[in-house]
Amino acid sequence: MIDMEYVTIQFSKAEINNDENGLIPAFDVFLTKIQGDYYSQISFEFEKIFAEGLQNDPETLEAARELLIEAGHVCGFNTFGGIMKSDEFYSVVVPLIQEKEDWIRGMVAIINVLGWGVYKIIEVSEEKLILEIKNSYEGDAYVRCYKTHSDSPKCYLAVGASIALMSLVFHADISQKPELDDLLYDNLFRKSRKYTGKETQCIAMGHDNCRIEISRI
Amino acid sequence: MTEFKLDLSNGELLIGGKRAVLHCNHYNTFLQRTLVDALGDKMVEVQIKISQKINTEMLRNLTQGIEDKKSAIEKIFSALGLGILDLNDLENGRSTVSNSHYALNCYYKFGNQKEGVCLFATGYVRAAAEILTGQKKDFFETRCISIDPDQNEMCVFEVRT
Ligand SMILES: [Zn+2]
Ligand SMILES: [Zn+2]
């Protein structure tokens, strides 16, 4: 099994800084280091306004949340996909991989340098991924901004990106370096979707940690 | 000063006492577009205002005790990966961004845009104005690379009177 701590430390040393154009090209994408509160607050405000317009109808709320989770698919698909195809991943992680689940372990170890909180794998197989997140930036933002607990989980990006991670490893077979294009995206998340997931505990609700469960449909 | 500190034990990337997170162009563009497509101009305003608020707080922390606040604020903009900000004309109610992250990615992903897409940058310019002039000024993006890169070499932000 991969030494996740080793991978985290190796990737934490990577210099991910802006170039002379004020941009941060890395892993075949352009990165930004915007405050987590920006993403979180625009998402929560969106959810609120969306629901208010339709008298807080539960189905409407669910539709708004689905949109935010889909943004997480886009994130995971492109960023994780780019990282797992990168030279850096091939030099640090791939030599340690013994089984398919190690792709998940390696990538989760790298998530821990993104500022998103501390992700810990509780269980992983092709059927299921259970993650426990300490200090998830979305849940943390909720509690700080609204100074209260929510009655539903708030880590939409974390759920969407985790579904994308399982889809990339066990559905798209990222080890074959597939093209990360619209066609593949459509297959993974629409046409022949294989994974779904939910957040079952969230610090925004007052739990100690967030817990995310991804399973095969 | 634009140093980010990575605290692995808490999973935090800190700048000016605030939590930054790494995200990519695809997510940034998609999220912004999703919110605006679903709710229209209301979400344009929300995103600008939230950017203004969180950036004012962060920039205030980062520029405390610094003499050349203007160039510090410009450098931080690039350190966030958003392009190159020029605040030299701020006093006259104008500032520009070259290589805007949001504008370039929106253009490449979705083609020519009808309106400026640099909502985060608009809020950032407002935050810069508040700190540098001591007054809140309602900057708006009046030209954006994403509308037509051949016409607009850079994004322009001006105070609407
Ligand atoms: Zn959560
Ligand atoms: Zn622009």
Coordinates of N, CA, C and O in Angstrom, one line a residue, chain A residues 8-9 12 16-24 28-39 41-43 45-47 49-50 67-68 70-72 74-75 78-79 112-118 134-138 140-141 144-145 157 182 185 190, chain B residues 4 6-13 15 18-28 30-32 34-36 38-39 42-43 46-48 50-51 53-55 57-59 75 77-84 98-102 104-105 109 119-120:
Chain A
T8 N 2.4 13.1 0.1 CA 2.0 14.4 0.5 C 3.2 15.3 0.7 O 3.2 16.4 0.2
I9 N 4.2 14.8 1.4 CA 5.4 15.6 1.7 C 6.1 15.9 0.4 O 6.5 17.0 0.1
S12 N 4.2 18.5 -1.4 CA 4.2 19.8 -0.7 C 5.4 20.6 -1.0 O 5.5 21.9 -0.9
I16 N 4.6 25.7 -6.9 CA 3.5 26.0 -7.8 C 3.3 27.5 -7.7 O 2.5 28.0 -6.8
N17 N 4.0 28.2 -8.5 CA 4.0 29.7 -8.4 C 3.6 30.3 -9.8 O 3.7 29.7 -10.8
N18 N 3.3 31.6 -9.7 CA 2.9 32.3 -11.0 C 4.1 32.5 -11.9 O 5.2 32.7 -11.4
D19 N 3.8 32.6 -13.2 CA 4.9 32.9 -14.2 C 4.8 34.4 -14.4 O 4.2 35.2 -13.8
E20 N 5.6 34.8 -15.5 CA 5.7 36.3 -15.8 C 4.4 36.8 -16.3 O 4.2 38.1 -16.4
N21 N 3.4 36.0 -16.7 CA 2.1 36.4 -17.1 C 1.1 36.5 -16.0 O -0.1 36.8 -16.2
G22 N 1.6 36.2 -14.8 CA 0.6 36.3 -13.6 C -0.3 35.1 -13.6 O -1.3 35.1 -12.9
L23 N 0.1 34.0 -14.3 CA -0.7 32.8 -14.3 C 0.1 31.6 -13.7 O 1.3 31.7 -13.5
I24 N -0.7 30.6 -13.3 CA 0.0 29.4 -12.6 C -0.3 28.2 -13.5 O -1.2 27.4 -13.2
D28 N -1.1 20.6 -16.7 CA -1.9 20.8 -17.9 C -3.2 21.6 -17.6 O -4.1 21.6 -18.4
V29 N -3.2 22.4 -16.5 CA -4.3 23.3 -16.3 C -3.7 24.6 -15.8 O -2.5 24.7 -15.6
F30 N -4.5 25.6 -15.6 CA -4.1 26.9 -15.0 C -4.7 26.9 -13.6 O -5.9 26.9 -13.4
L31 N -3.8 27.0 -12.6 CA -4.3 27.0 -11.2 C -4.5 28.4 -10.7 O -3.9 29.4 -11.2
T32 N -5.3 28.5 -9.6 CA -5.4 29.8 -8.9 C -5.4 29.5 -7.4 O -5.6 28.3 -7.0
K33 N -5.0 30.5 -6.6 CA -5.0 30.3 -5.2 C -5.9 31.3 -4.5 O -5.5 32.1 -3.7
I34 N -7.1 31.3 -4.9 CA -8.2 32.2 -4.4 C -8.6 31.6 -3.0 O -8.5 30.4 -2.7
Q35 N -9.1 32.5 -2.2 CA -9.6 32.1 -0.9 C -10.8 31.1 -1.0 O -11.7 31.3 -1.8
G36 N -10.7 30.1 -0.2 CA -11.8 29.1 -0.1 C -13.1 29.8 0.2 O -14.2 29.4 -0.2
D37 N -13.1 30.9 1.0 CA -14.3 31.6 1.4 C -15.0 32.2 0.1 O -16.2 32.3 0.1
Y38 N -14.3 32.5 -0.9 CA -14.9 33.0 -2.1 C -15.8 32.0 -2.7 O -17.0 32.2 -2.9
Y39 N -15.2 30.8 -3.0 CA -16.0 29.7 -3.6 C -17.2 29.3 -2.7 O -18.3 29.1 -3.2
Q41 N -18.7 31.0 -0.2 CA -19.8 32.0 -0.1 C -20.6 32.2 -1.3 O -21.8 32.3 -1.3
I42 N -20.0 32.1 -2.5 CA -20.8 32.3 -3.7 C -21.7 31.1 -3.9 O -22.8 31.2 -4.3
S43 N -21.2 29.9 -3.5 CA -22.0 28.7 -3.6 C -23.2 28.8 -2.6 O -24.3 28.4 -3.0
E45 N -24.6 31.4 -1.2 CA -25.5 32.5 -1.6 C -26.4 32.0 -2.8 O -27.6 32.3 -2.8
F46 N -25.7 31.3 -3.7 CA -26.5 30.8 -4.8 C -27.6 29.9 -4.4 O -28.7 30.0 -4.8
E47 N -27.2 28.9 -3.5 CA -28.2 28.0 -3.0 C -29.3 28.7 -2.3 O -30.5 28.3 -2.5
I49 N -30.4 32.0 -2.7 CA -31.2 32.8 -3.6 C -32.0 31.8 -4.5 O -33.2 32.1 -4.8
F50 N -31.4 30.8 -5.0 CA -32.1 29.8 -5.8 C -33.4 29.3 -5.1 O -34.4 29.2 -5.7
L67 N -26.1 21.2 -9.1 CA -25.3 22.1 -10.0 C -23.9 22.3 -9.3 O -22.9 22.3 -10.0
L68 N -23.9 22.5 -8.0 CA -22.7 22.7 -7.3 C -21.8 21.5 -7.3 O -20.6 21.5 -7.4
E70 N -21.9 19.2 -9.6 CA -21.4 19.0 -10.9 C -20.2 19.9 -11.1 O -19.2 19.4 -11.8
A71 N -20.1 21.1 -10.6 CA -18.9 21.9 -10.7 C -17.7 21.1 -10.1 O -16.6 21.2 -10.6
G72 N -18.0 20.3 -9.0 CA -17.0 19.5 -8.4 C -16.5 18.4 -9.4 O -15.3 18.0 -9.4
V74 N -16.3 18.7 -12.6 CA -15.5 19.5 -13.6 C -14.1 19.7 -13.0 O -13.1 19.5 -13.6
C75 N -14.1 20.0 -11.7 CA -12.8 20.3 -11.0 C -12.0 19.0 -10.9 O -10.9 18.9 -11.3
N78 N -10.7 17.5 -14.3 CA -9.6 18.2 -15.0 C -8.3 18.3 -14.1 O -7.2 18.1 -14.6
T79 N -8.5 18.7 -12.8 CA -7.4 18.8 -12.0 C -6.8 17.5 -11.6 O -5.6 17.2 -11.8
N112 N -4.2 16.7 -0.2 CA -3.8 17.3 1.1 C -2.8 18.4 1.0 O -2.5 19.0 2.0
V113 N -2.3 18.7 -0.2 CA -1.5 19.9 -0.3 C -2.3 21.1 -1.0 O -1.7 22.1 -1.3
L114 N -3.5 20.8 -1.3 CA -4.3 21.8 -2.1 C -5.0 22.9 -1.2 O -5.6 23.8 -1.7
G115 N -4.9 22.7 0.1 CA -5.5 23.6 1.1 C -7.0 23.3 1.3 O -7.7 24.1 1.9
W116 N -7.4 22.1 0.9 CA -8.9 21.8 1.0 C -9.2 21.1 2.4 O -10.4 20.8 2.6
G117 N -8.3 20.9 3.2 CA -8.5 20.2 4.5 C -7.6 19.0 4.5 O -6.8 18.8 3.6
V118 N -7.8 18.1 5.5 CA -7.0 16.8 5.5 C -8.0 15.7 5.2 O -8.9 15.3 5.9
K134 N -11.0 16.3 7.6 CA -10.8 17.2 8.7 C -10.6 18.6 8.2 O -9.9 18.8 7.2
N135 N -11.4 19.6 8.7 CA -11.2 21.0 8.4 C -11.5 21.2 6.9 O -10.8 22.1 6.2
S136 N -12.5 20.6 6.3 CA -12.9 20.8 4.9 C -13.2 22.3 4.7 O -13.9 22.9 5.5
Y137 N -12.7 22.9 3.7 CA -12.8 24.4 3.6 C -14.2 24.9 3.4 O -14.5 26.0 3.8
E138 N -15.0 24.1 2.8 CA -16.4 24.5 2.6 C -17.2 24.5 3.9 O -17.8 25.5 4.2
D140 N -15.9 24.6 6.9 CA -15.3 25.6 7.7 C -15.8 27.0 7.4 O -16.1 27.8 8.3
A141 N -15.9 27.3 6.1 CA -16.4 28.6 5.7 C -17.8 28.8 6.1 O -18.1 29.9 6.6
R144 N -17.9 29.7 9.9 CA -17.3 31.0 10.1 C -18.1 32.2 9.6 O -18.3 33.2 10.2
C145 N -18.7 32.0 8.4 CA -19.5 33.0 7.7 C -20.8 33.2 8.4 O -21.3 34.4 8.6
L157 N -18.2 20.7 -3.4 CA -17.0 20.5 -4.2 C -16.4 19.2 -3.8 O -16.0 18.4 -4.7
D182 N -14.4 16.5 -23.7 CA -15.8 16.5 -23.4 C -16.5 15.2 -23.6 O -17.4 14.8 -22.9
Y185 N -15.8 13.2 -20.5 CA -16.6 13.8 -19.4 C -18.0 13.4 -19.4 O -18.6 13.0 -18.4
R190 N -22.5 11.5 -17.4 CA -23.9 11.5 -17.9 C -24.2 10.2 -18.5 O -24.9 9.4 -17.9
Chain B
F4 N 2.8 32.1 0.7 CA 1.8 31.2 1.1 C 2.4 30.3 2.2 O 3.5 29.8 2.0
L6 N 1.9 26.6 3.9 CA 1.1 25.3 3.8 C 1.2 24.7 5.2 O 2.3 24.3 5.6
D7 N 0.0 24.5 5.8 CA 0.0 23.8 7.1 C -0.6 22.4 6.9 O -1.9 22.3 6.8
L8 N 0.2 21.4 6.7 CA -0.3 20.1 6.4 C -1.1 19.5 7.5 O -2.0 18.7 7.2
S9 N -0.9 19.8 8.7 CA -1.6 19.2 9.8 C -3.1 19.6 9.8 O -4.0 18.9 10.2
N10 N -3.4 20.8 9.3 CA -4.8 21.2 9.2 C -5.3 21.3 7.7 O -6.4 21.7 7.5
G11 N -4.4 21.0 6.8 CA -4.8 21.0 5.4 C -5.1 22.5 4.9 O -6.0 22.7 4.1
E12 N -4.3 23.4 5.4 CA -4.6 24.8 5.1 C -3.4 25.4 4.3 O -2.3 25.2 4.7
L13 N -3.8 26.2 3.3 CA -2.8 27.0 2.6 C -3.1 28.5 3.0 O -4.2 29.0 2.6
I15 N -2.7 32.7 3.4 CA -2.1 33.9 3.0 C -2.8 35.1 3.7 O -4.1 35.1 3.6
K18 N -5.7 34.2 5.8 CA -6.9 33.6 5.2 C -6.5 32.3 4.5 O -5.4 32.1 4.1
R19 N -7.6 31.4 4.4 CA -7.4 30.2 3.7 C -7.5 30.3 2.2 O -8.6 30.6 1.7
A20 N -6.4 30.0 1.5 CA -6.5 29.9 0.0 C -6.7 28.4 -0.4 O -6.3 27.5 0.4
V21 N -7.3 28.2 -1.5 CA -7.4 26.8 -2.0 C -6.9 26.8 -3.5 O -7.2 27.7 -4.2
L22 N -6.3 25.7 -3.9 CA -5.9 25.6 -5.3 C -7.1 25.1 -6.1 O -7.8 24.1 -5.7
H23 N -7.4 25.7 -7.2 CA -8.4 25.3 -8.1 C -7.9 25.6 -9.5 O -7.0 26.4 -9.7
C24 N -8.6 24.9 -10.5 CA -8.1 25.1 -11.9 C -9.1 25.9 -12.7 O -10.2 26.2 -12.3
N25 N -8.6 26.4 -13.8 CA -9.4 27.2 -14.8 C -10.7 26.6 -15.1 O -11.7 27.3 -15.2
H26 N -10.8 25.3 -15.3 CA -12.0 24.6 -15.7 C -13.1 24.8 -14.6 O -14.2 25.1 -14.9
Y27 N -12.7 24.6 -13.4 CA -13.6 24.7 -12.3 C -14.1 26.2 -12.1 O -15.3 26.5 -12.0
N28 N -13.1 27.1 -12.1 CA -13.4 28.5 -11.9 C -14.4 29.0 -13.0 O -15.4 29.6 -12.7
F30 N -16.4 27.1 -15.0 CA -17.7 26.4 -14.9 C -18.6 26.8 -13.8 O -19.8 27.1 -14.0
L31 N -18.0 27.0 -12.6 CA -18.8 27.4 -11.4 C -19.4 28.8 -11.7 O -20.6 29.0 -11.5
Q32 N -18.6 29.7 -12.1 CA -19.1 31.1 -12.4 C -20.2 31.1 -13.4 O -21.2 31.7 -13.2
T34 N -22.1 28.5 -14.3 CA -23.3 27.8 -13.8 C -24.2 28.8 -12.9 O -25.4 28.8 -13.1
L35 N -23.5 29.5 -12.0 CA -24.3 30.4 -11.1 C -25.0 31.5 -11.9 O -26.1 31.8 -11.7
V36 N -24.3 32.1 -12.9 CA -24.9 33.2 -13.7 C -26.0 32.6 -14.6 O -27.0 33.2 -14.8
A38 N -27.9 30.2 -14.1 CA -29.1 29.8 -13.4 C -29.9 31.0 -12.9 O -31.1 31.0 -12.8
L39 N -29.2 32.0 -12.4 CA -29.9 33.1 -11.8 C -29.6 34.5 -12.4 O -30.1 35.5 -11.8
K42 N -28.2 38.8 -10.9 CA -28.1 38.8 -9.5 C -26.9 38.1 -9.0 O -26.2 38.5 -8.1
M43 N -26.5 37.0 -9.7 CA -25.3 36.3 -9.3 C -24.0 37.0 -9.7 O -22.9 36.7 -9.1
V46 N -23.5 39.3 -6.8 CA -23.1 38.5 -5.6 C -21.6 38.2 -5.7 O -20.9 38.3 -4.7
Q47 N -21.2 37.7 -6.8 CA -19.8 37.3 -7.0 C -18.8 38.5 -6.8 O -17.8 38.4 -6.2
I48 N -19.2 39.6 -7.4 CA -18.3 40.8 -7.3 C -18.3 41.2 -5.8 O -17.2 41.5 -5.3
I50 N -18.9 39.6 -3.0 CA -18.1 38.6 -2.1 C -16.6 38.7 -2.4 O -15.8 38.7 -1.4
S51 N -16.2 38.9 -3.7 CA -14.8 39.0 -3.9 C -14.3 40.3 -3.3 O -13.2 40.3 -2.7
K53 N -15.4 41.8 -0.6 CA -15.4 41.7 0.8 C -14.2 40.8 1.3 O -13.4 41.3 2.1
I54 N -14.0 39.7 0.7 CA -13.0 38.8 1.2 C -11.6 39.3 0.8 O -10.6 39.2 1.5
N55 N -11.5 40.0 -0.3 CA -10.2 40.6 -0.7 C -9.8 41.8 0.1 O -8.6 42.1 0.3
E57 N -10.5 42.3 3.2 CA -10.0 41.8 4.4 C -8.6 41.2 4.3 O -7.7 41.5 5.0
M58 N -8.4 40.4 3.2 CA -7.1 39.8 3.0 C -6.0 40.9 2.7 O -4.9 40.8 3.3
L59 N -6.3 41.8 1.8 CA -5.3 42.8 1.4 C -5.0 43.7 2.6 O -3.9 44.2 2.7
K75 N 1.1 42.7 -7.0 CA 1.9 41.4 -6.9 C 1.0 40.3 -6.4 O 1.1 39.1 -6.9
F77 N -2.1 39.9 -6.7 CA -3.1 39.5 -7.7 C -2.4 38.4 -8.6 O -3.1 37.4 -9.0
S78 N -1.2 38.7 -9.0 CA -0.4 37.7 -9.8 C -0.2 36.4 -9.0 O -0.2 35.3 -9.6
A79 N 0.2 36.6 -7.8 CA 0.5 35.4 -6.9 C -0.8 34.5 -6.8 O -0.6 33.3 -6.6
L80 N -1.9 35.1 -6.9 CA -3.2 34.2 -6.9 C -3.4 33.5 -8.2 O -4.3 32.7 -8.3
G81 N -2.6 33.9 -9.2 CA -2.7 33.3 -10.6 C -3.8 33.9 -11.5 O -4.3 33.3 -12.4
L82 N -4.1 35.2 -11.2 CA -5.2 35.8 -11.9 C -4.8 36.7 -13.1 O -5.7 37.3 -13.8
G83 N -3.5 36.9 -13.3 CA -3.1 37.8 -14.4 C -2.2 38.9 -13.9 O -1.7 38.8 -12.8
I84 N -2.1 40.0 -14.7 CA -1.3 41.1 -14.3 C -2.2 42.3 -14.1 O -2.8 42.8 -15.0
S98 N -4.1 42.4 -17.5 CA -3.6 41.7 -18.7 C -3.6 40.2 -18.4 O -3.4 39.8 -17.2
N99 N -3.8 39.4 -19.4 CA -3.8 37.9 -19.2 C -4.8 37.4 -18.1 O -4.5 36.5 -17.4
S100 N -5.9 38.1 -18.1 CA -6.9 37.7 -17.0 C -7.2 36.2 -17.1 O -7.7 35.7 -18.1
H101 N -7.0 35.5 -16.0 CA -7.3 34.0 -15.9 C -8.7 33.7 -16.3 O -8.9 32.9 -17.2
Y102 N -9.7 34.4 -15.7 CA -11.1 34.1 -16.0 C -11.4 34.5 -17.5 O -12.1 33.7 -18.2
L104 N -9.4 34.7 -20.2 CA -8.8 33.8 -21.2 C -9.5 32.5 -21.2 O -9.8 31.9 -22.3
N105 N -9.8 32.0 -20.0 CA -10.3 30.6 -20.0 C -11.8 30.6 -20.5 O -12.2 29.6 -21.1
K109 N -12.9 28.4 -23.6 CA -13.9 27.4 -23.4 C -15.2 27.7 -24.1 O -15.9 26.8 -24.7
L119 N -15.4 38.7 -12.8 CA -16.1 39.2 -11.6 C -15.2 39.2 -10.4 O -15.3 40.2 -9.6
F120 N -14.4 38.2 -10.2 CA -13.5 38.2 -9.1 C -12.5 39.4 -9.2 O -12.3 40.1 -8.2

